[in-house]
Amino acid sequence: MATLSDFSAILFDVDMTLTTSQREVSPNTQAALSGLATKGIKLGVCTGRTYVSLVKPILPYFPDQSLHIVAGGSQIITKEGEVKWQQLLAEQIVREIVALADETGEMYYLANTQQGYGNQTFIETYQNLHSLIPPLRLINELKDWQIPAIVCVNVSQAFLEKLQQRQDITLKTSVSTGNFVSLDITPKGVTKEIGVREWCRLQEVEPHQVIGVGDSDNDIEFLKAVGYAVAMGNSTDQIRSVAHKTIGETDNDGLAVYLDGLVKGASV
């Protein structure tokens, strides 16, 4: 059976994989990440979250100069905030989507590497909701409109249908526990799979040398792109179906137990 020594890197989804349902990284998971780093394993996240969402609550638990796939695969950035690779939405596309969102009354958020921006309703609803929501400014304060991704929450059918007609973006839809549809909008052709490919190139590892861990349907392309896919115990059925292994639930320290086992020589 394969063990950690057969792999060079591990990539993690963030929400409900690295974090608990309270959006926190448990002390045991923090310790497990530290243990992996001492083994020389390359560690990173692969997430739809933007860099500014991760810089305080997540990235401190990763090694210095570690590389991370953020904004749904649109950007690869170091722990310290140096962009190593990116594909940005053009300013005109961003302005058109924001104008449409304002017209149909959507809530939306976008970010560069320094700051998050949203419209008034998004800020009023989500600011300070949990640690993965960064400090936000109003969208009219945004100066550089070339950004890696746009997130729209609880979208209307009319807005969704308008975006589906566009040929210049990639749409990822997800259904929340509240049964409403949210959207991640990235540049055309950009997905977590593309992010994994570029991350591996920068790290000088092959995708088959990477273990990936995730829990939700938007992790499917990511998990299919790596050599060994691990599903959290709280994963969707779709994720379990593509995973090589299912581990414990995040609120039961499932990830920490799994990683600690790898460090101690257990099979993957």
CSV table of C-alpha atoms in Angstrom, one decimal:
chain,number,residue,atom,x,y,z
A,1,MET,CA,0.0,0.0,0.0
A,2,ALA,CA,1.2,3.5,-0.8
A,3,THR,CA,2.3,5.7,2.1
A,4,LEU,CA,3.3,9.4,2.5
A,5,SER,CA,6.7,8.7,1.1
A,6,ASP,CA,5.2,7.9,-2.3
A,7,PHE,CA,3.8,11.5,-2.6
A,8,SER,CA,5.4,15.0,-2.7
A,9,ALA,CA,2.5,17.3,-1.9
A,10,ILE,CA,-0.9,17.7,-0.3
A,11,LEU,CA,-3.6,20.2,-1.3
A,12,PHE,CA,-6.6,21.0,0.8
A,13,ASP,CA,-10.0,22.6,0.3
A,14,VAL,CA,-10.6,25.2,3.0
A,15,ASP,CA,-14.3,25.3,4.1
A,16,MET,CA,-15.4,22.2,6.0
A,17,THR,CA,-12.1,20.4,5.1
A,18,LEU,CA,-9.3,22.4,6.7
A,19,THR,CA,-11.9,24.2,8.9
A,20,THR,CA,-14.6,23.0,11.2
A,21,SER,CA,-18.2,24.0,10.7
A,22,GLN,CA,-17.3,27.1,12.8
A,23,ARG,CA,-14.7,28.1,10.1
A,24,GLU,CA,-11.8,27.5,12.4
A,25,VAL,CA,-8.7,25.3,12.0
A,26,SER,CA,-8.6,23.0,15.0
A,27,PRO,CA,-5.5,22.8,17.2
A,28,ASN,CA,-5.1,19.2,16.1
A,29,THR,CA,-5.2,20.1,12.5
A,30,GLN,CA,-2.7,22.9,13.1
A,31,ALA,CA,-0.3,20.4,14.7
A,32,ALA,CA,-0.8,17.9,11.9
A,33,LEU,CA,0.1,20.5,9.3
A,34,SER,CA,3.2,21.4,11.2
A,35,GLY,CA,4.2,17.7,11.3
A,36,LEU,CA,3.8,17.3,7.6
A,37,ALA,CA,5.9,20.4,7.0
A,38,THR,CA,8.8,18.9,9.0
A,39,LYS,CA,8.6,15.9,6.6
A,40,GLY,CA,9.3,18.2,3.6
A,41,ILE,CA,5.9,17.7,2.1
A,42,LYS,CA,4.7,20.6,0.0
A,43,LEU,CA,1.4,22.0,1.4
A,44,GLY,CA,-1.2,24.3,0.0
A,45,VAL,CA,-4.9,25.1,-0.3
A,46,CYS,CA,-7.1,24.8,-3.4
A,47,THR,CA,-10.1,26.9,-2.8
A,48,GLY,CA,-12.7,29.3,-4.2
A,49,ARG,CA,-11.8,31.7,-1.4
A,50,THR,CA,-9.6,34.7,-2.2
A,51,TYR,CA,-6.2,35.4,-0.7
A,52,VAL,CA,-7.5,38.2,1.6
A,53,SER,CA,-10.0,35.7,3.1
A,54,LEU,CA,-7.2,33.3,4.0
A,55,VAL,CA,-4.3,35.5,5.1
A,56,LYS,CA,-5.2,35.7,8.8
A,57,PRO,CA,-7.4,32.6,9.6
A,58,ILE,CA,-5.7,29.9,7.4
A,59,LEU,CA,-2.3,30.7,5.9
A,60,PRO,CA,-0.4,31.2,9.3
A,61,TYR,CA,-0.6,27.4,9.7
A,62,PHE,CA,1.3,26.8,6.4
A,63,PRO,CA,5.1,26.9,5.8
A,64,ASP,CA,6.7,30.2,4.8
A,65,GLN,CA,6.8,30.6,1.0
A,66,SER,CA,4.1,27.9,0.6
A,67,LEU,CA,2.1,28.2,-2.6
A,68,HIS,CA,-1.7,28.3,-2.7
A,69,ILE,CA,-4.4,28.0,-5.3
A,70,VAL,CA,-7.1,30.6,-4.6
A,71,ALA,CA,-10.1,32.3,-6.3
A,72,GLY,CA,-11.2,29.0,-7.9
A,73,GLY,CA,-7.9,28.4,-9.7
A,74,SER,CA,-7.5,32.0,-11.0
A,75,GLN,CA,-4.5,32.8,-8.9
A,76,ILE,CA,-1.5,31.0,-7.3
A,77,ILE,CA,0.0,33.0,-4.5
A,78,THR,CA,2.5,32.6,-1.8
A,79,LYS,CA,1.6,32.6,1.9
A,80,GLU,CA,3.2,36.1,2.0
A,81,GLY,CA,1.1,37.5,-0.9
A,82,GLU,CA,3.4,37.2,-3.9
A,83,VAL,CA,1.4,36.3,-7.0
A,84,LYS,CA,3.2,33.5,-9.0
A,85,TRP,CA,0.6,32.9,-11.6
A,86,GLN,CA,-2.8,34.3,-12.4
A,87,GLN,CA,-5.6,34.8,-14.9
A,88,LEU,CA,-7.7,37.9,-14.3
A,89,LEU,CA,-11.2,38.9,-15.4
A,90,ALA,CA,-10.9,41.8,-17.8
A,91,GLU,CA,-12.2,45.1,-16.4
A,92,GLN,CA,-15.0,45.4,-18.9
A,93,ILE,CA,-16.3,41.9,-18.0
A,94,VAL,CA,-16.2,42.8,-14.3
A,95,ARG,CA,-18.0,46.1,-14.8
A,96,GLU,CA,-20.7,44.4,-17.0
A,97,ILE,CA,-21.3,41.7,-14.4
A,98,VAL,CA,-21.5,44.1,-11.5
A,99,ALA,CA,-23.9,46.4,-13.5
A,100,LEU,CA,-26.1,43.4,-14.2
A,101,ALA,CA,-26.0,42.3,-10.6
A,102,ASP,CA,-27.0,45.8,-9.5
A,103,GLU,CA,-29.8,45.7,-12.0
A,104,THR,CA,-31.3,42.4,-10.7
A,105,GLY,CA,-30.6,43.1,-7.0
A,106,GLU,CA,-27.9,40.5,-6.4
A,107,MET,CA,-25.4,40.3,-3.5
A,108,TYR,CA,-21.8,40.1,-4.7
A,109,TYR,CA,-18.2,40.2,-3.5
A,110,LEU,CA,-14.8,40.4,-5.2
A,111,ALA,CA,-11.2,41.0,-4.1
A,112,ASN,CA,-7.7,41.8,-5.0
A,113,THR,CA,-4.7,40.6,-3.0
A,114,GLN,CA,-5.1,43.5,-0.5
A,115,GLN,CA,-8.8,44.1,0.1
A,116,GLY,CA,-12.3,42.7,-0.4
A,117,TYR,CA,-15.1,44.7,-1.9
A,118,GLY,CA,-18.9,44.2,-2.0
A,119,ASN,CA,-22.2,45.9,-2.6
A,120,GLN,CA,-24.1,47.3,0.4
A,121,THR,CA,-26.4,44.3,0.8
A,122,PHE,CA,-23.6,41.8,0.8
A,123,ILE,CA,-21.6,43.8,3.4
A,124,GLU,CA,-24.7,44.3,5.6
A,125,THR,CA,-25.4,40.5,5.4
A,126,TYR,CA,-22.0,38.9,5.6
A,127,GLN,CA,-19.5,41.3,7.2
A,128,ASN,CA,-18.2,39.7,10.4
A,129,LEU,CA,-20.3,36.6,9.9
A,130,HIS,CA,-17.2,34.4,10.3
A,131,SER,CA,-13.4,34.5,10.1
A,132,LEU,CA,-13.3,33.8,6.3
A,133,ILE,CA,-15.1,37.0,5.4
A,134,PRO,CA,-12.4,39.6,5.2
A,135,PRO,CA,-12.9,43.3,6.0
A,136,LEU,CA,-15.0,44.8,3.1
A,137,ARG,CA,-15.2,48.1,1.4
A,138,LEU,CA,-18.0,49.3,-0.9
A,139,ILE,CA,-17.6,48.4,-4.5
A,140,ASN,CA,-17.4,52.1,-5.6
A,141,GLU,CA,-14.1,52.3,-3.8
A,142,LEU,CA,-12.5,49.7,-6.1
A,143,LYS,CA,-9.8,51.3,-8.3
A,144,ASP,CA,-8.4,48.3,-10.3
A,145,TRP,CA,-11.2,46.3,-11.8
A,146,GLN,CA,-9.0,43.5,-13.1
A,147,ILE,CA,-9.7,40.8,-10.5
A,148,PRO,CA,-9.4,37.0,-10.3
A,149,ALA,CA,-13.0,36.1,-9.4
A,150,ILE,CA,-16.5,37.4,-8.5
A,151,VAL,CA,-18.7,35.7,-5.9
A,152,CYS,CA,-22.5,36.1,-6.0
A,153,VAL,CA,-24.7,34.8,-3.2
A,154,ASN,CA,-28.3,33.7,-3.4
A,155,VAL,CA,-28.7,34.7,-7.0
A,156,SER,CA,-31.9,35.1,-8.9
A,157,GLN,CA,-32.8,32.9,-11.9
A,158,ALA,CA,-32.8,35.9,-14.2
A,159,PHE,CA,-29.2,36.8,-13.3
A,160,LEU,CA,-28.0,33.2,-13.6
A,161,GLU,CA,-29.6,32.8,-17.0
A,162,LYS,CA,-28.0,36.1,-18.3
A,163,LEU,CA,-24.6,34.9,-17.1
A,164,GLN,CA,-25.1,31.5,-18.7
A,165,GLN,CA,-25.4,33.2,-22.1
A,166,ARG,CA,-21.9,34.7,-21.8
A,167,GLN,CA,-19.0,33.0,-23.6
A,168,ASP,CA,-16.2,34.9,-21.8
A,169,ILE,CA,-16.4,33.5,-18.3
A,170,THR,CA,-16.5,30.3,-16.3
A,171,LEU,CA,-19.4,29.8,-13.9
A,172,LYS,CA,-19.4,27.4,-10.9
A,173,THR,CA,-22.7,27.1,-9.2
A,174,SER,CA,-23.2,25.7,-5.7
A,175,VAL,CA,-26.3,25.1,-3.6
A,176,SER,CA,-26.0,26.1,0.1
A,177,THR,CA,-27.5,24.4,3.1
A,178,GLY,CA,-30.1,27.1,2.9
A,179,ASN,CA,-31.0,25.8,-0.6
A,180,PHE,CA,-30.1,28.9,-2.5
A,181,VAL,CA,-27.7,29.1,-5.5
A,182,SER,CA,-24.4,30.9,-5.3
A,183,LEU,CA,-21.9,31.6,-8.1
A,184,ASP,CA,-18.2,31.7,-8.5
A,185,ILE,CA,-17.2,33.6,-11.7
A,186,THR,CA,-13.7,33.1,-13.0
A,187,PRO,CA,-12.0,33.9,-16.4
A,188,LYS,CA,-13.0,31.7,-19.3
A,189,GLY,CA,-11.4,28.3,-19.0
A,190,VAL,CA,-10.1,28.8,-15.5
A,191,THR,CA,-11.0,26.1,-13.0
A,192,LYS,CA,-9.4,24.5,-9.9
A,193,GLU,CA,-8.1,21.8,-12.3
A,194,ILE,CA,-6.1,24.5,-14.2
A,195,GLY,CA,-4.9,25.8,-10.8
A,196,VAL,CA,-3.7,22.4,-9.8
A,197,ARG,CA,-1.8,22.0,-13.1
A,198,GLU,CA,-0.1,25.4,-12.8
A,199,TRP,CA,0.6,24.8,-9.1
A,200,CYS,CA,2.3,21.5,-9.9
A,201,ARG,CA,4.4,23.2,-12.6
A,202,LEU,CA,5.6,25.8,-10.2
A,203,GLN,CA,6.3,23.3,-7.5
A,204,GLU,CA,8.1,21.0,-10.0
A,205,VAL,CA,5.9,18.0,-9.0
A,206,GLU,CA,3.7,15.8,-11.1
A,207,PRO,CA,-0.1,15.7,-10.4
A,208,HIS,CA,0.1,12.0,-9.6
A,209,GLN,CA,2.4,12.9,-6.7
A,210,VAL,CA,-0.2,15.0,-5.1
A,211,ILE,CA,-2.8,14.0,-2.5
A,212,GLY,CA,-6.0,16.2,-2.5
A,213,VAL,CA,-8.6,16.5,0.2
A,214,GLY,CA,-12.0,18.1,-0.2
A,215,ASP,CA,-15.7,17.8,0.7
A,216,SER,CA,-18.0,19.7,-1.6
A,217,ASP,CA,-19.1,19.3,-5.3
A,218,ASN,CA,-16.9,22.3,-6.3
A,219,ASP,CA,-13.9,20.2,-5.4
A,220,ILE,CA,-14.6,17.5,-8.0
A,221,GLU,CA,-12.3,18.9,-10.7
A,222,PHE,CA,-9.6,19.5,-8.2
A,223,LEU,CA,-9.8,15.9,-6.8
A,224,LYS,CA,-9.8,14.4,-10.3
A,225,ALA,CA,-6.7,16.3,-11.2
A,226,VAL,CA,-4.5,14.9,-8.4
A,227,GLY,CA,-3.0,11.4,-7.9
A,228,TYR,CA,-4.9,10.4,-4.8
A,229,ALA,CA,-8.3,11.9,-3.8
A,230,VAL,CA,-9.5,12.0,-0.2
A,231,ALA,CA,-13.1,12.8,0.8
A,232,MET,CA,-14.0,14.2,4.2
A,233,GLY,CA,-16.7,12.3,6.2
A,234,ASN,CA,-19.0,15.2,5.7
A,235,SER,CA,-18.6,15.1,1.9
A,236,THR,CA,-21.3,15.0,-0.7
A,237,ASP,CA,-22.1,11.8,-2.4
A,238,GLN,CA,-20.5,13.1,-5.6
A,239,ILE,CA,-17.2,13.7,-3.8
A,240,ARG,CA,-17.2,10.3,-2.2
A,241,SER,CA,-17.8,8.7,-5.6
A,242,VAL,CA,-14.6,10.3,-7.1
A,243,ALA,CA,-12.4,9.8,-3.9
A,244,HIS,CA,-10.1,6.9,-3.3
A,245,LYS,CA,-10.7,7.2,0.4
A,246,THR,CA,-13.2,8.7,2.8
A,247,ILE,CA,-12.0,9.9,6.3
A,248,GLY,CA,-13.7,11.2,9.4
A,249,GLU,CA,-15.9,14.3,9.6
A,250,THR,CA,-14.3,17.7,10.0
A,251,ASP,CA,-16.0,18.4,13.4
A,252,ASN,CA,-14.5,15.1,14.7
A,253,ASP,CA,-11.0,16.1,13.6
A,254,GLY,CA,-11.2,13.7,10.7
A,255,LEU,CA,-8.5,15.5,8.8
A,256,ALA,CA,-6.1,15.8,11.7
A,257,VAL,CA,-6.4,12.1,12.5
A,258,TYR,CA,-5.8,11.2,8.8
A,259,LEU,CA,-2.7,13.5,8.5
A,260,ASP,CA,-1.3,12.3,11.8
A,261,GLY,CA,-1.5,8.7,10.6
A,262,LEU,CA,0.3,9.6,7.4
A,263,VAL,CA,3.2,11.2,9.3
A,264,LYS,CA,3.4,8.0,11.4
A,265,GLY,CA,3.6,5.7,8.4
A,266,ALA,CA,0.0,4.7,7.8
A,267,SER,CA,-1.1,3.9,4.2
A,268,VAL,CA,-2.8,6.8,2.4
